[in-house]
Tab-separated table of C-alpha atoms in Angstrom:
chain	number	residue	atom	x	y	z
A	244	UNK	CA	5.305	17.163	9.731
A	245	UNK	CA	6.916	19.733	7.034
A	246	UNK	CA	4.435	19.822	4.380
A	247	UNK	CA	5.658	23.169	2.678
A	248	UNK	CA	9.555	22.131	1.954
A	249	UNK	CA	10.694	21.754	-1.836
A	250	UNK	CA	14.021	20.952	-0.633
A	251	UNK	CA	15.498	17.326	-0.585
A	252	UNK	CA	15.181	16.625	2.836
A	253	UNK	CA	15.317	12.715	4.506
A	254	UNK	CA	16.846	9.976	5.190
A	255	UNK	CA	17.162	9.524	1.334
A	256	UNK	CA	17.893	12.815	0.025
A	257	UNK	CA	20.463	12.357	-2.708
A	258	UNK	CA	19.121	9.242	-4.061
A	259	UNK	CA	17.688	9.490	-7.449
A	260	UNK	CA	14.894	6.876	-8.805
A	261	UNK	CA	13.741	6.412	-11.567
A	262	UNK	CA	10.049	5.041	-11.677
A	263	UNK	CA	9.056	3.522	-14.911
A	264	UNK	CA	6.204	2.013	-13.251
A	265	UNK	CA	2.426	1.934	-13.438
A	266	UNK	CA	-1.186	1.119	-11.214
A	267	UNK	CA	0.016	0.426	-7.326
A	268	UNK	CA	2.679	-2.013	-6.222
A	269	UNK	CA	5.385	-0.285	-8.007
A	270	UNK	CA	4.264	3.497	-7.185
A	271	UNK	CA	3.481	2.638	-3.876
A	272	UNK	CA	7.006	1.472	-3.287
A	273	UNK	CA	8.258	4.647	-5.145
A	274	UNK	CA	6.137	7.042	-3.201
A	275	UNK	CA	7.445	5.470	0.022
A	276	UNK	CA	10.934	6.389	-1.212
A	277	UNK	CA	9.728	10.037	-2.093
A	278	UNK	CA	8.488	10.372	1.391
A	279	UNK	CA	11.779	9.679	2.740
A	280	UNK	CA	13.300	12.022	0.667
A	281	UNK	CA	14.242	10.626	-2.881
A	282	UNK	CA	13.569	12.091	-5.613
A	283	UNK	CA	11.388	10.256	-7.926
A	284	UNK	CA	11.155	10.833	-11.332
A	285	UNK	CA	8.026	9.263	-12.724
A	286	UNK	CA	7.867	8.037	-16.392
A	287	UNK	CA	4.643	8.028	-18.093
A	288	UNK	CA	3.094	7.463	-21.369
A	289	UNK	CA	2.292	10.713	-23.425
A	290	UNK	CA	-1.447	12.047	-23.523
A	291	UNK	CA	-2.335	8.948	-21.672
A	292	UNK	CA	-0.335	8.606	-18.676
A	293	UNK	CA	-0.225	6.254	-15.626
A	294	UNK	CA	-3.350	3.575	-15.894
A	295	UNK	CA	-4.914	5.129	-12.815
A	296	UNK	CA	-5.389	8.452	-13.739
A	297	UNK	CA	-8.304	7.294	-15.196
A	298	UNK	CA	-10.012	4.654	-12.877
A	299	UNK	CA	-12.797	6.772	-11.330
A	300	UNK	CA	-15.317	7.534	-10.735
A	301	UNK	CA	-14.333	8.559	-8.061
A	302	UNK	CA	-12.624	11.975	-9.833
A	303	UNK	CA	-10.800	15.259	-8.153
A	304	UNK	CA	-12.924	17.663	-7.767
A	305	UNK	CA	-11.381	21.809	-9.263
A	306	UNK	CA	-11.521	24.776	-7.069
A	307	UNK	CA	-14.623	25.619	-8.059
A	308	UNK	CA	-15.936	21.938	-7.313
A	309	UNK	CA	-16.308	20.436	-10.347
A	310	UNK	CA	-15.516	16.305	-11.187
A	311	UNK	CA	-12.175	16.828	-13.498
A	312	UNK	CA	-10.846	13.902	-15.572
A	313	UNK	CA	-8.331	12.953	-12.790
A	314	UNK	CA	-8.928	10.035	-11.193
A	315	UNK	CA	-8.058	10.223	-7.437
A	316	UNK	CA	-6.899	6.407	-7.248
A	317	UNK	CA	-3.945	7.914	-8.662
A	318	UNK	CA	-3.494	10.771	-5.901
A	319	UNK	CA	-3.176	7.256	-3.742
A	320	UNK	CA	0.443	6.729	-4.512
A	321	UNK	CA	2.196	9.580	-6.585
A	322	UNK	CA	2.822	12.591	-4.096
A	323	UNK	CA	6.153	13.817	-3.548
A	324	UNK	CA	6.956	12.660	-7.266
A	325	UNK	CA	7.979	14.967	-10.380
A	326	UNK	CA	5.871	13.550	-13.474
A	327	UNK	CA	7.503	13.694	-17.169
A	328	UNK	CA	6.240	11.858	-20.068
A	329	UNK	CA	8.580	10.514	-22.598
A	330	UNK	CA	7.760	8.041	-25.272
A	331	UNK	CA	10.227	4.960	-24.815
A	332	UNK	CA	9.173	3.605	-28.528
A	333	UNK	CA	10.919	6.571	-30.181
A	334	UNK	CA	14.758	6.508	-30.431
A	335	UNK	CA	14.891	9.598	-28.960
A	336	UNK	CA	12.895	8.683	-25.832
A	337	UNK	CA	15.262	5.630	-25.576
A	338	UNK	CA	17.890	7.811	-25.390
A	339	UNK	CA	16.724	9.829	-22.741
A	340	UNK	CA	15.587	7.528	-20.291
A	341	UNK	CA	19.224	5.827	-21.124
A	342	UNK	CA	21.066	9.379	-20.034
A	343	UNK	CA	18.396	9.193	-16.853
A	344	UNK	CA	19.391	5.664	-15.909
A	345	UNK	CA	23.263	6.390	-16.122
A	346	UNK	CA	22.443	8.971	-13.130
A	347	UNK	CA	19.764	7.081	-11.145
A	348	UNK	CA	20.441	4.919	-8.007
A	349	UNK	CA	17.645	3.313	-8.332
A	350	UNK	CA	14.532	1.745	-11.167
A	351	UNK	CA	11.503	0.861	-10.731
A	352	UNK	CA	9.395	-1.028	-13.345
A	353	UNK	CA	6.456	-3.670	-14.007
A	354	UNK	CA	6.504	-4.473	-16.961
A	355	UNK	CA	6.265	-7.720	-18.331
A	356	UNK	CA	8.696	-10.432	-17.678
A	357	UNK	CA	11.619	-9.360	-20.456
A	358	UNK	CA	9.274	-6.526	-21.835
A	359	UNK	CA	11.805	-3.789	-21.662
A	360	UNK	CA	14.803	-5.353	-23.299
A	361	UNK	CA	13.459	-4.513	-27.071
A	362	UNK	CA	14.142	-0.765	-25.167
A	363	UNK	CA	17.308	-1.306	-24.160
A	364	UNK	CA	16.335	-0.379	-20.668
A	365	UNK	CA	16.903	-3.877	-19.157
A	366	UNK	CA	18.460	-4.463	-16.141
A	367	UNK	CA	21.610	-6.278	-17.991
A	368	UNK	CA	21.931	-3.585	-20.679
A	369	UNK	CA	21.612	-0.788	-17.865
A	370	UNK	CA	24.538	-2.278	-15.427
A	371	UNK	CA	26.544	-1.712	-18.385
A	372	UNK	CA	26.242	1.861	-18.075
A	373	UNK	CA	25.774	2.275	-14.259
A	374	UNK	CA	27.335	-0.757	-12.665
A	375	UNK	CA	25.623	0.643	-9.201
A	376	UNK	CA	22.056	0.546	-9.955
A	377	UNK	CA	19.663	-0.916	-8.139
A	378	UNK	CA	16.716	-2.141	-10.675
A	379	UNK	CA	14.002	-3.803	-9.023
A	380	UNK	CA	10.982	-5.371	-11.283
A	381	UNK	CA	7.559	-5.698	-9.949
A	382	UNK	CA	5.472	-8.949	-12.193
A	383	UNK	CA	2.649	-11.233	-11.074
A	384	UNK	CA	4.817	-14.221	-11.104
A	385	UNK	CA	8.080	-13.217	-11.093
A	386	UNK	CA	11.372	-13.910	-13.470
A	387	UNK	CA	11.102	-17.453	-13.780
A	388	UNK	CA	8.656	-21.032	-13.501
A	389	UNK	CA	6.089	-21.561	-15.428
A	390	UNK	CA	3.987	-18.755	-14.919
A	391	UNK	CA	6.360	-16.158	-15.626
A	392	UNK	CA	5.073	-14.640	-18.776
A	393	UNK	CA	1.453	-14.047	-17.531
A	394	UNK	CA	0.231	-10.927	-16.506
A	395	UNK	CA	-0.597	-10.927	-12.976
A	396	UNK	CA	-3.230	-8.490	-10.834
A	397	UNK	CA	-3.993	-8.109	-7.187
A	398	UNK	CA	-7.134	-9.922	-7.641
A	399	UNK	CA	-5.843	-12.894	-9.088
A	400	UNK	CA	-3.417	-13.249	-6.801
A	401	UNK	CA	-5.672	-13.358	-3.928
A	402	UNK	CA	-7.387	-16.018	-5.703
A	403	UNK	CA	-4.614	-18.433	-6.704
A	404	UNK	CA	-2.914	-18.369	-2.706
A	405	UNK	CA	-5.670	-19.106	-0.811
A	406	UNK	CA	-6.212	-15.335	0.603
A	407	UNK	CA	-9.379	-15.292	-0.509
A	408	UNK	CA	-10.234	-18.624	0.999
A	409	UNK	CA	-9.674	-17.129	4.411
A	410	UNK	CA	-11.892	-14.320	3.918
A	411	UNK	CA	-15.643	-13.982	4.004
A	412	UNK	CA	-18.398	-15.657	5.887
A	413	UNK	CA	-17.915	-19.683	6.552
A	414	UNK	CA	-20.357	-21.503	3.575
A	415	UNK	CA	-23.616	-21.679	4.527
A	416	UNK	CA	-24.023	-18.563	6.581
A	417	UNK	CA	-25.616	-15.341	5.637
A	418	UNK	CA	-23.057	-13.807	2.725
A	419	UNK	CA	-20.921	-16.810	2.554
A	420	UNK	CA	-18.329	-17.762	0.300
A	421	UNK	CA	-15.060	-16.505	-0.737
A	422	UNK	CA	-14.410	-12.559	-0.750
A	423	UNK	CA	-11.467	-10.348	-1.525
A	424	UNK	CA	-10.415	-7.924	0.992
A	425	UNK	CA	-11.426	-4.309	0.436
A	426	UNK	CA	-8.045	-2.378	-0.919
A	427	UNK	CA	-5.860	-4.255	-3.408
A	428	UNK	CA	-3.603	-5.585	-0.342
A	429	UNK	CA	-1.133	-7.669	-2.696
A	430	UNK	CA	-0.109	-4.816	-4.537
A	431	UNK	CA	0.176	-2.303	-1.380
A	432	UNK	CA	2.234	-5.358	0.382
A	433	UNK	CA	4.105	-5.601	-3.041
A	434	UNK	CA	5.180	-2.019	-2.491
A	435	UNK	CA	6.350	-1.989	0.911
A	436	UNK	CA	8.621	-5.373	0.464
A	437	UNK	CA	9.692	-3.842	-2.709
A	438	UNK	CA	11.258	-0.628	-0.916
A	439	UNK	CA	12.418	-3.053	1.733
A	440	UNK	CA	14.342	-4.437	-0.789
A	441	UNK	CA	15.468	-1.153	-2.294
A	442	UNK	CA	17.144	0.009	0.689
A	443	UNK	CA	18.468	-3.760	1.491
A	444	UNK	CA	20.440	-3.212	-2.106
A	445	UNK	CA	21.312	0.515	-1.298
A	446	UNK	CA	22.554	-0.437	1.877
A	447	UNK	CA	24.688	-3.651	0.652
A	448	UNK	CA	26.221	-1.179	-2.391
A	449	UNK	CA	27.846	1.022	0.378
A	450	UNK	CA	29.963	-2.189	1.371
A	451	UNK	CA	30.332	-3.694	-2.278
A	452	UNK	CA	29.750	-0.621	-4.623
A	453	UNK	CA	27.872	-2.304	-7.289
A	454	UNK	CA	24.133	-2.593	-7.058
A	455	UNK	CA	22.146	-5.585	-8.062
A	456	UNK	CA	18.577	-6.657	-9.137
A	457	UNK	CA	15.511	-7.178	-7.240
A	458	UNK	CA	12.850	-9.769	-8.627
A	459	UNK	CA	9.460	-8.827	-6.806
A	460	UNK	CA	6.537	-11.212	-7.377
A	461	UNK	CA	3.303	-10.475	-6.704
A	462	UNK	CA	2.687	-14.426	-6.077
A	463	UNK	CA	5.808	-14.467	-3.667
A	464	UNK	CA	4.280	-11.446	-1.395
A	465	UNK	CA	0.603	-13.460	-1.377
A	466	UNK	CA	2.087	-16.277	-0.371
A	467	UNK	CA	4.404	-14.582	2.596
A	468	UNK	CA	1.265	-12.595	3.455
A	469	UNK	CA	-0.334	-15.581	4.903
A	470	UNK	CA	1.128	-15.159	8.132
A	471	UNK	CA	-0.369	-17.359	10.423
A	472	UNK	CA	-2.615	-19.504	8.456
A	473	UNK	CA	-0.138	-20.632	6.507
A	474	UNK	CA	2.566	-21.458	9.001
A	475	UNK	CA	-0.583	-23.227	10.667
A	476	UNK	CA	-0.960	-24.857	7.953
A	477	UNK	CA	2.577	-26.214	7.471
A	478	UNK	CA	2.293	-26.784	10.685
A	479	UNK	CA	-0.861	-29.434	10.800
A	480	UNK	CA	-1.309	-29.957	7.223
A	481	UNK	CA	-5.016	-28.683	7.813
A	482	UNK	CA	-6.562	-26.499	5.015
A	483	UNK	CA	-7.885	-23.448	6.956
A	484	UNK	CA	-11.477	-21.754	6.374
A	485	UNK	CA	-13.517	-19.221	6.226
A	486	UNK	CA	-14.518	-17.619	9.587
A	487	UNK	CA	-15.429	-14.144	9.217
A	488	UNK	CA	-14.451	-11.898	11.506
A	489	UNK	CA	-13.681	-14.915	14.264
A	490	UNK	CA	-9.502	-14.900	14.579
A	491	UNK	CA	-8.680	-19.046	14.377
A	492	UNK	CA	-6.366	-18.992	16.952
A	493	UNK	CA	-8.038	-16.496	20.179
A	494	UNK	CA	-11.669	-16.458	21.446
A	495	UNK	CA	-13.312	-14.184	22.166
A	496	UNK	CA	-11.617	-12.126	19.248
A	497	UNK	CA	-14.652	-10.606	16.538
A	498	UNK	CA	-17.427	-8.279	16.009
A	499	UNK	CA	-20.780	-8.761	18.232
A	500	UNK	CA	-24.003	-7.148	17.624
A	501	UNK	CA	-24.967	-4.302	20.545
A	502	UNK	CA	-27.892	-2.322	20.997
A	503	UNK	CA	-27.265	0.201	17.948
A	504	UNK	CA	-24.736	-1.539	16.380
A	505	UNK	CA	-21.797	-3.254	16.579
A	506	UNK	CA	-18.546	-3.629	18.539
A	507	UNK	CA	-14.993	-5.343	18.162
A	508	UNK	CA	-13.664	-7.248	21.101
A	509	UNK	CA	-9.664	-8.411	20.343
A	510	UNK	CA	-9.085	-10.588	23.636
A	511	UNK	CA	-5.364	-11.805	23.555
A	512	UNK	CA	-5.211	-13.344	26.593
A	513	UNK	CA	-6.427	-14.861	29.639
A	514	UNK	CA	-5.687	-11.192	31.899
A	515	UNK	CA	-7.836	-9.291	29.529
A	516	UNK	CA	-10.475	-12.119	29.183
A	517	UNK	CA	-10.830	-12.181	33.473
A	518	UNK	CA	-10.489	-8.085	33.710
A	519	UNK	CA	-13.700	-8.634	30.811
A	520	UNK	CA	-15.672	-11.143	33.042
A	521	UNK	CA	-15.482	-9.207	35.799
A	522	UNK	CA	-16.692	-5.742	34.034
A	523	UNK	CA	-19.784	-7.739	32.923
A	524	UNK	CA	-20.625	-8.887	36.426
A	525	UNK	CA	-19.973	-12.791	35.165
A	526	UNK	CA	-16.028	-13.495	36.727
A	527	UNK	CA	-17.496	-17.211	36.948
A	528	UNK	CA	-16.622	-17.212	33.206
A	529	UNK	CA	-12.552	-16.848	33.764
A	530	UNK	CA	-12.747	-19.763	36.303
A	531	UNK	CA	-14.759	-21.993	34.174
A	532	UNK	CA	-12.393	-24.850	32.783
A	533	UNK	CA	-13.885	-24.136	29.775
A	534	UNK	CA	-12.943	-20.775	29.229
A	535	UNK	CA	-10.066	-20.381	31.658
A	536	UNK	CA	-7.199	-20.495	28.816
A	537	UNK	CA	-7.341	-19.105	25.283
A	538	UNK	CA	-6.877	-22.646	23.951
A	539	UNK	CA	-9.742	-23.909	26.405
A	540	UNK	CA	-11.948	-21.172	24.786
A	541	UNK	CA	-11.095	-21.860	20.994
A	542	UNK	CA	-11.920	-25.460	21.291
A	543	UNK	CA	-15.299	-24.756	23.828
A	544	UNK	CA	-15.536	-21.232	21.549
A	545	UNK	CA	-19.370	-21.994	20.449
A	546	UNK	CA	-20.370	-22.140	24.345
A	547	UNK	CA	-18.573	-19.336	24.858
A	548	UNK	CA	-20.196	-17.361	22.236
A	549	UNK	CA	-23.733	-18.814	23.210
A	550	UNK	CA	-23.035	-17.022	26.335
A	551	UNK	CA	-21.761	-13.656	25.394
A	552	UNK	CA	-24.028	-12.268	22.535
A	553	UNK	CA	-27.266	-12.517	24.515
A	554	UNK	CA	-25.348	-9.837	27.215
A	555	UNK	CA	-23.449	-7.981	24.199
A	556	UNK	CA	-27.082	-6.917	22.959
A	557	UNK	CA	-27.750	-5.175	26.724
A	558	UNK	CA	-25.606	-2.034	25.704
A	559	UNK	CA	-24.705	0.233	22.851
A	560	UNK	CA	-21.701	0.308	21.480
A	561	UNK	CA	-20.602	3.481	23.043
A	562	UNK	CA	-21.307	2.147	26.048
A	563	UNK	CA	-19.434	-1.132	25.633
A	564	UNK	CA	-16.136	1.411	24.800
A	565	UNK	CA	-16.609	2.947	27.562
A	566	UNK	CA	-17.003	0.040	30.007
A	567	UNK	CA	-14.186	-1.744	29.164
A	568	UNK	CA	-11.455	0.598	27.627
A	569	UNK	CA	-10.012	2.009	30.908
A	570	UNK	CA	-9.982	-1.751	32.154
A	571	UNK	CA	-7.336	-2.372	29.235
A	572	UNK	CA	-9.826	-4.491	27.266
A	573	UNK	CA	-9.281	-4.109	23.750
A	574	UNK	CA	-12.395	-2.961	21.947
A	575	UNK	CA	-13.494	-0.299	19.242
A	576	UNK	CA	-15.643	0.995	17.099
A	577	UNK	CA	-16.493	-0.715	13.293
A	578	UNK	CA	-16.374	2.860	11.857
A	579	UNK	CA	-16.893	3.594	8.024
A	580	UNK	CA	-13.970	5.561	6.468
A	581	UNK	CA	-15.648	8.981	7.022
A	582	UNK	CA	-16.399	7.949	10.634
A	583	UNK	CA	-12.583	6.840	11.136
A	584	UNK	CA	-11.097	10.560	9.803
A	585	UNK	CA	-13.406	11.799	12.011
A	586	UNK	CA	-11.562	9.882	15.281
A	587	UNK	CA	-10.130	12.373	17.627
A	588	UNK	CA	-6.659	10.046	17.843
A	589	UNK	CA	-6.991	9.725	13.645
A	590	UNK	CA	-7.203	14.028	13.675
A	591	UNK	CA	-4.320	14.356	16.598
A	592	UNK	CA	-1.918	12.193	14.374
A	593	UNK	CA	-2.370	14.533	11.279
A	594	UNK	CA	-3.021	11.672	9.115
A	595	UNK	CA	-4.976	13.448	6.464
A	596	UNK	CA	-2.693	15.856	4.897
A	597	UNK	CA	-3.609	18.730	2.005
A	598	UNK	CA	-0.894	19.531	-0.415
A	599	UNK	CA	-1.173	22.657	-2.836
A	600	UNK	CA	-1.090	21.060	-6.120
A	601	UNK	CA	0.442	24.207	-8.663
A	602	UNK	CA	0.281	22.598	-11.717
A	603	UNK	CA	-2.349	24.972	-13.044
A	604	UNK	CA	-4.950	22.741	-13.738
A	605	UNK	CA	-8.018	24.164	-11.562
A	606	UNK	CA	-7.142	21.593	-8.796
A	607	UNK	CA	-5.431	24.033	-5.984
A	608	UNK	CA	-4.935	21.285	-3.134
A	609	UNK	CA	-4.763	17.448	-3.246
A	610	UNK	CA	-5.733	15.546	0.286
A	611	UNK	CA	-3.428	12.197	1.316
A	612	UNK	CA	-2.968	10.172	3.605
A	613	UNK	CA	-0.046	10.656	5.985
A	614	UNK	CA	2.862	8.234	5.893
A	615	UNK	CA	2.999	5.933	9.106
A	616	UNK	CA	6.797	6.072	9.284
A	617	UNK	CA	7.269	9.028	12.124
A	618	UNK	CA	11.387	9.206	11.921
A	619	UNK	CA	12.599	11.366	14.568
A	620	UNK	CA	15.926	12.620	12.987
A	621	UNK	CA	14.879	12.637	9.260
A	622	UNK	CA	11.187	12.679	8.869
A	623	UNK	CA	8.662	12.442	5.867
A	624	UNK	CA	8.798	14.961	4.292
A	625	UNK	CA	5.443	16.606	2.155
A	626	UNK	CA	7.149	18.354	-0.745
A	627	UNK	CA	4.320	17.621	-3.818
A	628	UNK	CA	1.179	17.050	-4.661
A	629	UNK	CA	0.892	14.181	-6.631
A	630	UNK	CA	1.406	15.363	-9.959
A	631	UNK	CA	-0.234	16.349	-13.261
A	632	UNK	CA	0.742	14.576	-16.100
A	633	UNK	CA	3.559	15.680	-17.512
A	634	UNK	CA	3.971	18.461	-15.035
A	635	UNK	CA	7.827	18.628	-14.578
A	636	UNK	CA	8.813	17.240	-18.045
A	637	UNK	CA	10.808	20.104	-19.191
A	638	UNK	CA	12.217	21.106	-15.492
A	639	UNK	CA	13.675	17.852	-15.461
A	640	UNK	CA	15.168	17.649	-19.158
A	641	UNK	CA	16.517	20.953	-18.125
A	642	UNK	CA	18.137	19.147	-15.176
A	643	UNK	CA	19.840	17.017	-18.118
A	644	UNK	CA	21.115	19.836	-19.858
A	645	UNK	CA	18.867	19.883	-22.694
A	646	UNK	CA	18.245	23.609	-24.280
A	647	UNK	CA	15.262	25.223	-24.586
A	648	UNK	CA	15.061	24.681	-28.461
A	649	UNK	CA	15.755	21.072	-27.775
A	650	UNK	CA	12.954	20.387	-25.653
A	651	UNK	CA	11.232	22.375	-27.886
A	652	UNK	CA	12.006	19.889	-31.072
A	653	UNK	CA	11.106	16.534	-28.586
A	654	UNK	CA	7.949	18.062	-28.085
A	655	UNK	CA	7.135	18.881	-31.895
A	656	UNK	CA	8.318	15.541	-32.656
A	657	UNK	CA	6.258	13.803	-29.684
A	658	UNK	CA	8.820	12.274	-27.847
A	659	UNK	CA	7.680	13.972	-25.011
């Protein structure tokens, strides 16, 4: 992976965004566009900047290892990106991010449903100036129904579609009851079918030269993230529950207690459930009517289990992975976060990245997470850190023609 480049490199060099949004689902889609080679041009407020640069703890730690004031939630989804602040209220700020829009391919924004036309920076008034921009907005509910003018968060969402219905312990067990899941998986979704979309648009204005507008709902991307339950649901009309870690559909497919600890078994079908029989000395299992099939084993599953954790206790977990992983039975570790960086396969994919941050604030290097899109002809690229705020405002105004004692005025004035 080229980590050092500064030049635009990818399959989307040449494209220009501009990101006028804020927290995760818009920067995520952004910062997957930087990665492929975009360049992003993050807007942020003056002084206070993007809303996560100050949700910590946890903070970035200096050179010298000191907690700064930067938040690293905001590291998360702003690399590759050139930060410049600019006041939208003033005229003057207006008219900037105006002259920026008239060059962009692309906006990004999350605001509230109609809250940018006061600035002019709507996606009507802006296809009057660049008929082939692509704007795509990011809201909880989207552009229309009923619940269009509320503010929407991840959290919510997974509320209101049922998501958080499916997850947790079944009532009545140990920890039961309704849980979110552990990263704000609306929003990160958000982003990814968000710069789906992008590239649908940039794609479709090669054959019609105009772009057109994207209307991303949070709501929309909880519902479609339902996968399975909710095209079994459709399906039967039954409301489905809380399990825990049990998959509705294939048995055995959870966690079991071992030894030490505990392991994963993800049994897909009736080859791997035999080829697991047999490694535990019990191949009577496969041929059992009851547990023959997958669908024989989800309806008998609570024989099945009664079964299997009395023998999953007789090894560790180690040992369980190494049993049954060169018989092509899927099983792992439940590692913590530090334990999966640690994973030999995690370290041989160079998924944890460090990127030298220059922006002479005491913080020399930045870590991220790798990209998962490996492109053989054009690949991610790591160009920036993420950045500080405000880092590249003049470099870019510069890029706009502004003079020195021009940018020198907007910043008296506070525009940027």
């Amino acid at each position: 992976m080229n980590t050092t480049s500064s030049t635009p490199t990818g399959a989307l060099a040449g494209i220009k965004v501009l990101d006028l949004s804020r927290v995760l689902a818009g920067p995520w889609a952004t910062q997957m566009l930087a990665d492929l080679g975009a360049d992003v041009v993050k807007v942020e407020r003056p002084v206070a900047g993007d809303d996560t640069r100050h949700w910590g703890p946890p903070f970035l730690k200096d050179d010298a290892g000191n907690d700064t004031r930067e938040a690293s939630y905001f590291t998360a989804c702003n690399r590759n990106k050139r930060s410049i602040t600019i006041d939208m209220a003033h005229p003057e700020g207006r008219a900037l991010l105006l002259r920026m829009a008239q060059e962009a391919d692309v906006v990004v924004e999350n605001f509230k449903t109609g809250g940018l036309k006061q600035y002019g920076l709507d996606y009507a008034s802006l296809k009057a100036l660049n008929p082939r921009l692509v704007y795509c907005s990011i809201t909880g509910f989207g552009q229309d129904g009923p619940y269009a003018e509320r503010a929407g968060y991840d959290l919510m969402v997974q509320a209101m579609t049922g998501l958080m219905s499916i997850t947790g312990h079944a009532d009545g067990e140990p920890g039961g009851g309704p849980l979110k899941v552990g990263v704000a998986v609306i929003d990160v979704f958000t982003g990814l079918y968000a710069s789906n979309a992008i590239l649908a648009a940039l794609n479709a204005r090669h054959a019609t030269g105009e772009g057109q507008y994207i209307d991303m709902a949070l709501l929309d991307v909880g519902m479609a993230v339902l996968a399975n339950q909710a095209a079994g649901f459709l399906a039967t009309g039954q409301v489905p529950s809380r399990a825990g870690n049990i998959h509705p559909s294939l048995a055995p497919y959870q966690d079991f207690p071992t030894l030490d600890g505990n392991v994963l078994l993800a049994i897909g079908n009736d080859g791997q459930f035999a080829r697991f029989c047999a490694a535990i000395e019990h191949a009577d299992w496969a041929q059992d009517e009851r547990f023959a099939t997958n669908t024989a084993r989800v309806q008998n599953r609570s024989a099945l289990l009664a079964l299997m954790k009395p023998v999953m206790l007789t090894r560790s977990t180690t040992d369980w992975i190494a049993l049954l992983e060169d018989k092509a039975v899927p099983c792992g570790p439940i590692n913590t976060i530090a334990e999966a960086f640690e994973d030999p396969q995690v370290k041989a994919r160079g998924i944890q990245q460090s990127l030298p941050r220059n922006a002479g604030d005491g913080i020399g290097h930045i870590a991220t997470v790798a990209s998962p899109m490996r492109l053989s002809a054009t690949p991610v690229t790591y160009r920036r850190a993420p950045p500080a705020l405000g880092q590249h405002t003049d470099e870019v105004l510069r890029e706009f023609g502004l003079d020195e004692q021009t940018i020198a005025d907007l910043h008296a004035q506070n525009v940027v």
